[in-house]
mmCIF file of C-alpha atoms in Angstrom:
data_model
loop_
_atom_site.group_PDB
_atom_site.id
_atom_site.type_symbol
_atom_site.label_atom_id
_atom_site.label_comp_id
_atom_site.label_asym_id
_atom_site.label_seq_id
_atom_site.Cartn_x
_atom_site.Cartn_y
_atom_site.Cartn_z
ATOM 1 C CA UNK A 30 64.244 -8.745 209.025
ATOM 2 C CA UNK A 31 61.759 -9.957 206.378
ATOM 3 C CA UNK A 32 59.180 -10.589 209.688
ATOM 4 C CA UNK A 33 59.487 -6.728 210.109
ATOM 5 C CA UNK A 34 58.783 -5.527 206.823
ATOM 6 C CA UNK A 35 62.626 -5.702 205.303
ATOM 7 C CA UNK A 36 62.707 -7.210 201.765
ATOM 8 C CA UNK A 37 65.893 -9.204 201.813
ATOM 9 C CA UNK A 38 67.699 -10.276 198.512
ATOM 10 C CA UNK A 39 70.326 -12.479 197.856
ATOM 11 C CA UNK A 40 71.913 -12.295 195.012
ATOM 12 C CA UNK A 41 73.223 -15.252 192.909
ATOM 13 C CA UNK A 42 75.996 -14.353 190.720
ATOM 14 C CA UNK A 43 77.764 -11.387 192.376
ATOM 15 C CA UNK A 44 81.073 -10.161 192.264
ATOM 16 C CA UNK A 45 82.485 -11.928 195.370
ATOM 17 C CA UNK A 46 84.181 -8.423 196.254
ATOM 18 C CA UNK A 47 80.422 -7.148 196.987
ATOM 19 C CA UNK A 48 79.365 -6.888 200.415
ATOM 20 C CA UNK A 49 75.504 -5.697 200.474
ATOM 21 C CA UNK A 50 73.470 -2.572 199.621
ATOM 22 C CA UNK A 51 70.245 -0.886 201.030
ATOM 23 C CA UNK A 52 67.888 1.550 199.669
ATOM 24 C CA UNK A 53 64.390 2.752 200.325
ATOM 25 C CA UNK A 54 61.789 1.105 197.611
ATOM 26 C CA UNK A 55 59.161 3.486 196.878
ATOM 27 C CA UNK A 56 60.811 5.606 200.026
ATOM 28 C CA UNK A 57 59.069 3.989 202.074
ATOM 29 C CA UNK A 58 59.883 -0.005 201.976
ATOM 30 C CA UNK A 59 63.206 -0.606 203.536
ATOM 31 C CA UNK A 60 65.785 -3.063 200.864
ATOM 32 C CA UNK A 61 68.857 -5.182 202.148
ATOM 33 C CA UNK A 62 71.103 -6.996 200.182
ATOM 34 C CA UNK A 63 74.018 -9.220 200.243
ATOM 35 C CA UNK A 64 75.912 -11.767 197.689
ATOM 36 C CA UNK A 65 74.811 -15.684 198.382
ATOM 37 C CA UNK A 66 77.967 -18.336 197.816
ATOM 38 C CA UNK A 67 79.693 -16.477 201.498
ATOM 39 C CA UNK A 68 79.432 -17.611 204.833
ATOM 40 C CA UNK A 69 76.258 -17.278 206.992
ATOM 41 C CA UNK A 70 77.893 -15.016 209.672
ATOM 42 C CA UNK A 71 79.566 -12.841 207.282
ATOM 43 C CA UNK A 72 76.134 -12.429 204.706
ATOM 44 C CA UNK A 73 73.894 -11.814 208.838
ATOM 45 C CA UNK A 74 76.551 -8.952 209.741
ATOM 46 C CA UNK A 75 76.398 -7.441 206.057
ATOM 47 C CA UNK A 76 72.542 -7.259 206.307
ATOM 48 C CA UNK A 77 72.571 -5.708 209.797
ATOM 49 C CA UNK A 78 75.293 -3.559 208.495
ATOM 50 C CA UNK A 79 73.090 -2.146 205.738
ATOM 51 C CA UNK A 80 70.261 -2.289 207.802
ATOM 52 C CA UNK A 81 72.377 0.156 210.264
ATOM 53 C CA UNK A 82 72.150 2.635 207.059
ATOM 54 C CA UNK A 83 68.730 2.715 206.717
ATOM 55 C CA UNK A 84 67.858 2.774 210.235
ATOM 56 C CA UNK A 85 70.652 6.055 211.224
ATOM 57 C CA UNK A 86 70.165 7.492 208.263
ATOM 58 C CA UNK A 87 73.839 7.949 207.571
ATOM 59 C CA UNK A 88 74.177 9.507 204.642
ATOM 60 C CA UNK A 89 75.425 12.965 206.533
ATOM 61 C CA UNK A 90 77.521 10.785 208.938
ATOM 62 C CA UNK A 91 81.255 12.112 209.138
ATOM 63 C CA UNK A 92 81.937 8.136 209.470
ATOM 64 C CA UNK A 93 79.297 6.393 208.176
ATOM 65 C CA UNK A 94 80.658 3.205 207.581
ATOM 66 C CA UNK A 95 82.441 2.693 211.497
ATOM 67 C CA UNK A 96 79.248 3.512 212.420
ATOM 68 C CA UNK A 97 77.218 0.765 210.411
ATOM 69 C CA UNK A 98 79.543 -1.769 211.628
ATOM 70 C CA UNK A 99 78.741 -0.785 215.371
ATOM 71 C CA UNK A 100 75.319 -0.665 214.706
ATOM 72 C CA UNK A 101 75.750 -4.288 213.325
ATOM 73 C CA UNK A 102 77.707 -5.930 215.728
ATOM 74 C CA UNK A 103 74.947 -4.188 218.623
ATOM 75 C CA UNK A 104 72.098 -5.405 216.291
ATOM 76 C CA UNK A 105 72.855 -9.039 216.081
ATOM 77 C CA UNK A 106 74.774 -9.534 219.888
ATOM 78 C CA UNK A 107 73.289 -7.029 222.093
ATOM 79 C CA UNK A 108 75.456 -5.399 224.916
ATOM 80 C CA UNK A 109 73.832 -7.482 227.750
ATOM 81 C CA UNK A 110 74.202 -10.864 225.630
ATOM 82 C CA UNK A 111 78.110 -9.942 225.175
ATOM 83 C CA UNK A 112 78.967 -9.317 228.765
ATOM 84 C CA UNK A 113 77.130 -12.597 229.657
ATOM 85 C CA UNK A 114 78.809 -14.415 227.281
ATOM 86 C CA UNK A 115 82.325 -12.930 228.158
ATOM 87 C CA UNK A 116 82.442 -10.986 231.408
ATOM 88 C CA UNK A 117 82.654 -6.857 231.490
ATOM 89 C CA UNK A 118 86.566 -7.633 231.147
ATOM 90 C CA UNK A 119 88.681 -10.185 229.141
ATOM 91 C CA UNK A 120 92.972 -10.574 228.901
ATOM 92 C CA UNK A 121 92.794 -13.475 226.652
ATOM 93 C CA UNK A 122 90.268 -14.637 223.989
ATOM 94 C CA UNK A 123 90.288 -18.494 222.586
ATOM 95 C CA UNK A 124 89.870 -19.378 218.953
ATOM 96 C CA UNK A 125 87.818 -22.040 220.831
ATOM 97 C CA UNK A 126 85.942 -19.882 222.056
ATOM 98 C CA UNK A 127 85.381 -17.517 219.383
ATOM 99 C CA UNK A 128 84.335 -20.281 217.313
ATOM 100 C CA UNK A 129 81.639 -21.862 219.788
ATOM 101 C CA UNK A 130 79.823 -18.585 219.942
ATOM 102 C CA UNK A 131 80.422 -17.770 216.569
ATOM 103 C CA UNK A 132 77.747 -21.038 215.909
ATOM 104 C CA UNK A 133 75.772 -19.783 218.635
ATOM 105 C CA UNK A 134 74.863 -16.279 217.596
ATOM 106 C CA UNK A 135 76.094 -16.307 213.442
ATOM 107 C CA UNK A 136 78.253 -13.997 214.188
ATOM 108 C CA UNK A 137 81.608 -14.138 212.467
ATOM 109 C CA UNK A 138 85.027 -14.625 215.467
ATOM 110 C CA UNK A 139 86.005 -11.174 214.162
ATOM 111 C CA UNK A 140 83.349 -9.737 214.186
ATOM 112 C CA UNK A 141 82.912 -10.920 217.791
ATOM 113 C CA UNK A 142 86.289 -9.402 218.296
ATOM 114 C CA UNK A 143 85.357 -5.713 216.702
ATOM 115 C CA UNK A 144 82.602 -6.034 219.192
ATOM 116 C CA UNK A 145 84.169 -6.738 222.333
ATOM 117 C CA UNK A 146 86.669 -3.706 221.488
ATOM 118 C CA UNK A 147 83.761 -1.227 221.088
ATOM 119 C CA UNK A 148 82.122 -2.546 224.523
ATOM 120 C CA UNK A 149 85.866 -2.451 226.484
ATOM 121 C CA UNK A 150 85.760 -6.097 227.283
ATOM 122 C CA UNK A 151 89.132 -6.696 225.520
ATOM 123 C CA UNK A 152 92.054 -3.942 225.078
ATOM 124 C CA UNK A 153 93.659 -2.079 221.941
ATOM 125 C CA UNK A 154 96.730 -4.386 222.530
ATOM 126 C CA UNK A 155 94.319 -7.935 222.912
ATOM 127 C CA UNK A 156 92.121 -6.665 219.564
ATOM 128 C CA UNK A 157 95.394 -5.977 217.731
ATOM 129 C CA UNK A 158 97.199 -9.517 218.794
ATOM 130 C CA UNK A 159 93.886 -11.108 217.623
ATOM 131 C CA UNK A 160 93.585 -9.147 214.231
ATOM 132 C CA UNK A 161 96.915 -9.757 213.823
ATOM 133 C CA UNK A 162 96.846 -13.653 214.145
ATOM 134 C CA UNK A 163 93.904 -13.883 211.994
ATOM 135 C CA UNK A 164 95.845 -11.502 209.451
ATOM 136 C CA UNK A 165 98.825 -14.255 209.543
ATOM 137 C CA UNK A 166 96.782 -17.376 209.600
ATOM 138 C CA UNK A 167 94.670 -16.203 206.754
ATOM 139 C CA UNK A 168 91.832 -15.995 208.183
ATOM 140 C CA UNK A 169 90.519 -12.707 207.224
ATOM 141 C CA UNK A 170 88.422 -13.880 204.274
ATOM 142 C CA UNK A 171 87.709 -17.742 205.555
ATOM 143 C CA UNK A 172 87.589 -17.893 209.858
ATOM 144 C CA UNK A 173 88.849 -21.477 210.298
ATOM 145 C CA UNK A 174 86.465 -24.351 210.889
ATOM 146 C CA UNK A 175 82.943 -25.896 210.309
ATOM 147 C CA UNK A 176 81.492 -22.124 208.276
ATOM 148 C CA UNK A 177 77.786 -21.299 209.439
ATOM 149 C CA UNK A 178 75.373 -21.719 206.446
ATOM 150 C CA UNK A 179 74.267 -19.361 204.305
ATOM 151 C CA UNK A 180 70.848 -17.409 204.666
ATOM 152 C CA UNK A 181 68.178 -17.987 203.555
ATOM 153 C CA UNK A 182 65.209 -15.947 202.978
ATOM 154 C CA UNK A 183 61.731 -17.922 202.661
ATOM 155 C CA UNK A 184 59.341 -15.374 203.129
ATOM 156 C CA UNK A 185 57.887 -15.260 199.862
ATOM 157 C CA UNK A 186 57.874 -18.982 199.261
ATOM 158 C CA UNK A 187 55.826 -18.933 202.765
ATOM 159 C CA UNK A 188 53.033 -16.243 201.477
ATOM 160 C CA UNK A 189 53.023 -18.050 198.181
ATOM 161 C CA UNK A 190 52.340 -21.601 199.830
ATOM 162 C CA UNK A 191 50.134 -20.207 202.160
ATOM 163 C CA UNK A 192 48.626 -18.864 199.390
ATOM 164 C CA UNK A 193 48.289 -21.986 197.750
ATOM 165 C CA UNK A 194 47.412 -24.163 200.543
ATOM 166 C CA UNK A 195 44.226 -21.619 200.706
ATOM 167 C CA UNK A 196 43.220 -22.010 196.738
ATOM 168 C CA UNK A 197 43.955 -18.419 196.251
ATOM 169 C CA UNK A 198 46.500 -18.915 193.475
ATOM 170 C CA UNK A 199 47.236 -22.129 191.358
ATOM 171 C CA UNK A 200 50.055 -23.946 191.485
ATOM 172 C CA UNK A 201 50.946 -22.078 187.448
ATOM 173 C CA UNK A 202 50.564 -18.892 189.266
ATOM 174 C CA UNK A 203 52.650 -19.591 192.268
ATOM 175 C CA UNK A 204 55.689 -21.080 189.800
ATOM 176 C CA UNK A 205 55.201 -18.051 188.362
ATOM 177 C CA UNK A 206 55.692 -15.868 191.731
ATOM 178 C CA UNK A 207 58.605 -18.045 192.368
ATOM 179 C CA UNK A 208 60.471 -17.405 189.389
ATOM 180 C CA UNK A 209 60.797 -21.491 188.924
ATOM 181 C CA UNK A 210 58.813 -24.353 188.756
ATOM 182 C CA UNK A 211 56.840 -25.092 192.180
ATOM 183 C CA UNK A 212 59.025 -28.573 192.416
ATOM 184 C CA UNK A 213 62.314 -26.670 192.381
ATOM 185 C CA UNK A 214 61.289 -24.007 195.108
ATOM 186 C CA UNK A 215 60.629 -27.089 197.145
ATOM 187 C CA UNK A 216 63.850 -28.916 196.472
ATOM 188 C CA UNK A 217 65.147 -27.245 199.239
ATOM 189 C CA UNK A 218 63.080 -28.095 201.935
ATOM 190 C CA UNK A 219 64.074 -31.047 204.382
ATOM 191 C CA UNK A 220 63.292 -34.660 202.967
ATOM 192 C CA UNK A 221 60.027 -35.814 203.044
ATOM 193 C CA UNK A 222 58.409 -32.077 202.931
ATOM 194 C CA UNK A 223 58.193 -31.789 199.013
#
């Protein structure tokens, strides 16, 4: 998103029952957000899902919300990637399974379930078993196993070393940029980067 002009924010210290916004900056820059401290898959299909906003334009919509969620689920696991993954036709689904390509594509195993109901692969009576089980296992808020890692957005700590690395800016300026101290922006990075 950030590659193709989105400004993406995370934002430390929401309520955890917020989910994301979008707006248009200036009407003209598009602006996702989600919460940090969730799960990767679950912050990727709230940003697509506000994405689907801007992009449709739903503010009219008589179902704007159903339709963001489509949007999202076609955004980040395309209809040809699903079928290949799953066959045009599925009785039974694996938590296995779900959880594999959940890793593979960051998207969450109900989410991966919402979008094999809209594309027909699975039935009413399959989604509902599914929903059902995650309902009773307790699932619904935290999908068992390993959780994929939260996003990260390094767009503007790329400009601003770039930025550096050239001797456009010192490295005062680029703390500054950063909202923290140079050395704490690169805490993050993989050992042996700083």
């Amino acid at each position: 998103l950030e590659d193709r002009g989105v400004k993406v924010l995370l934002l430390d210290g929401a309520d955890e029952k917020f989910d994301g916004f979008s707006c248009w900056a200036n009407e003209t820059v598009p602006v996702v957000a989600t919460g940090t401290g969730k799960p990767g898959d679950r912050q990727r299909f709230t940003l697509a899902h506000e994405l689907g906003h801007l992009a449709l334009g739903l503010e009219d919509a008589e179902d704007p919300e159903r339709l963001a969620h489509r949007f999202a689920g076609a955004f980040l696991v395309p209809r040809e990637a699903a079928l290949r993954e799953f066959g045009t036709r599925r009785g039974h689904l694996s938590i296995p399974e779900l959880h594999s390509l959940k890793h593979k594509w960051g998207l969450s195993m109900q989410a991966w379930l919402h979008r094999l109901h809209d594309l027909e692969v699975i039935t009413d009576s399959t989604y509902r078993r599914a929903m059902m089980r995650f309902r009773q296992e307790g699932w619904r808020t935290k999908e068992p196993g390993k959780q994929v890692d939260e996003v990260r957005t390094d767009r503007l700590v790329r400009l601003v070393e770039q930025a550096l690395a050239e001797d456009l800016i010192s490295s005062s300026r680029a703390s500054e940029l950063l909202g923290q101290p140079l050395h704490a922006a690169r805490a993050a990075w993989p050992q042996g980067l700083e």
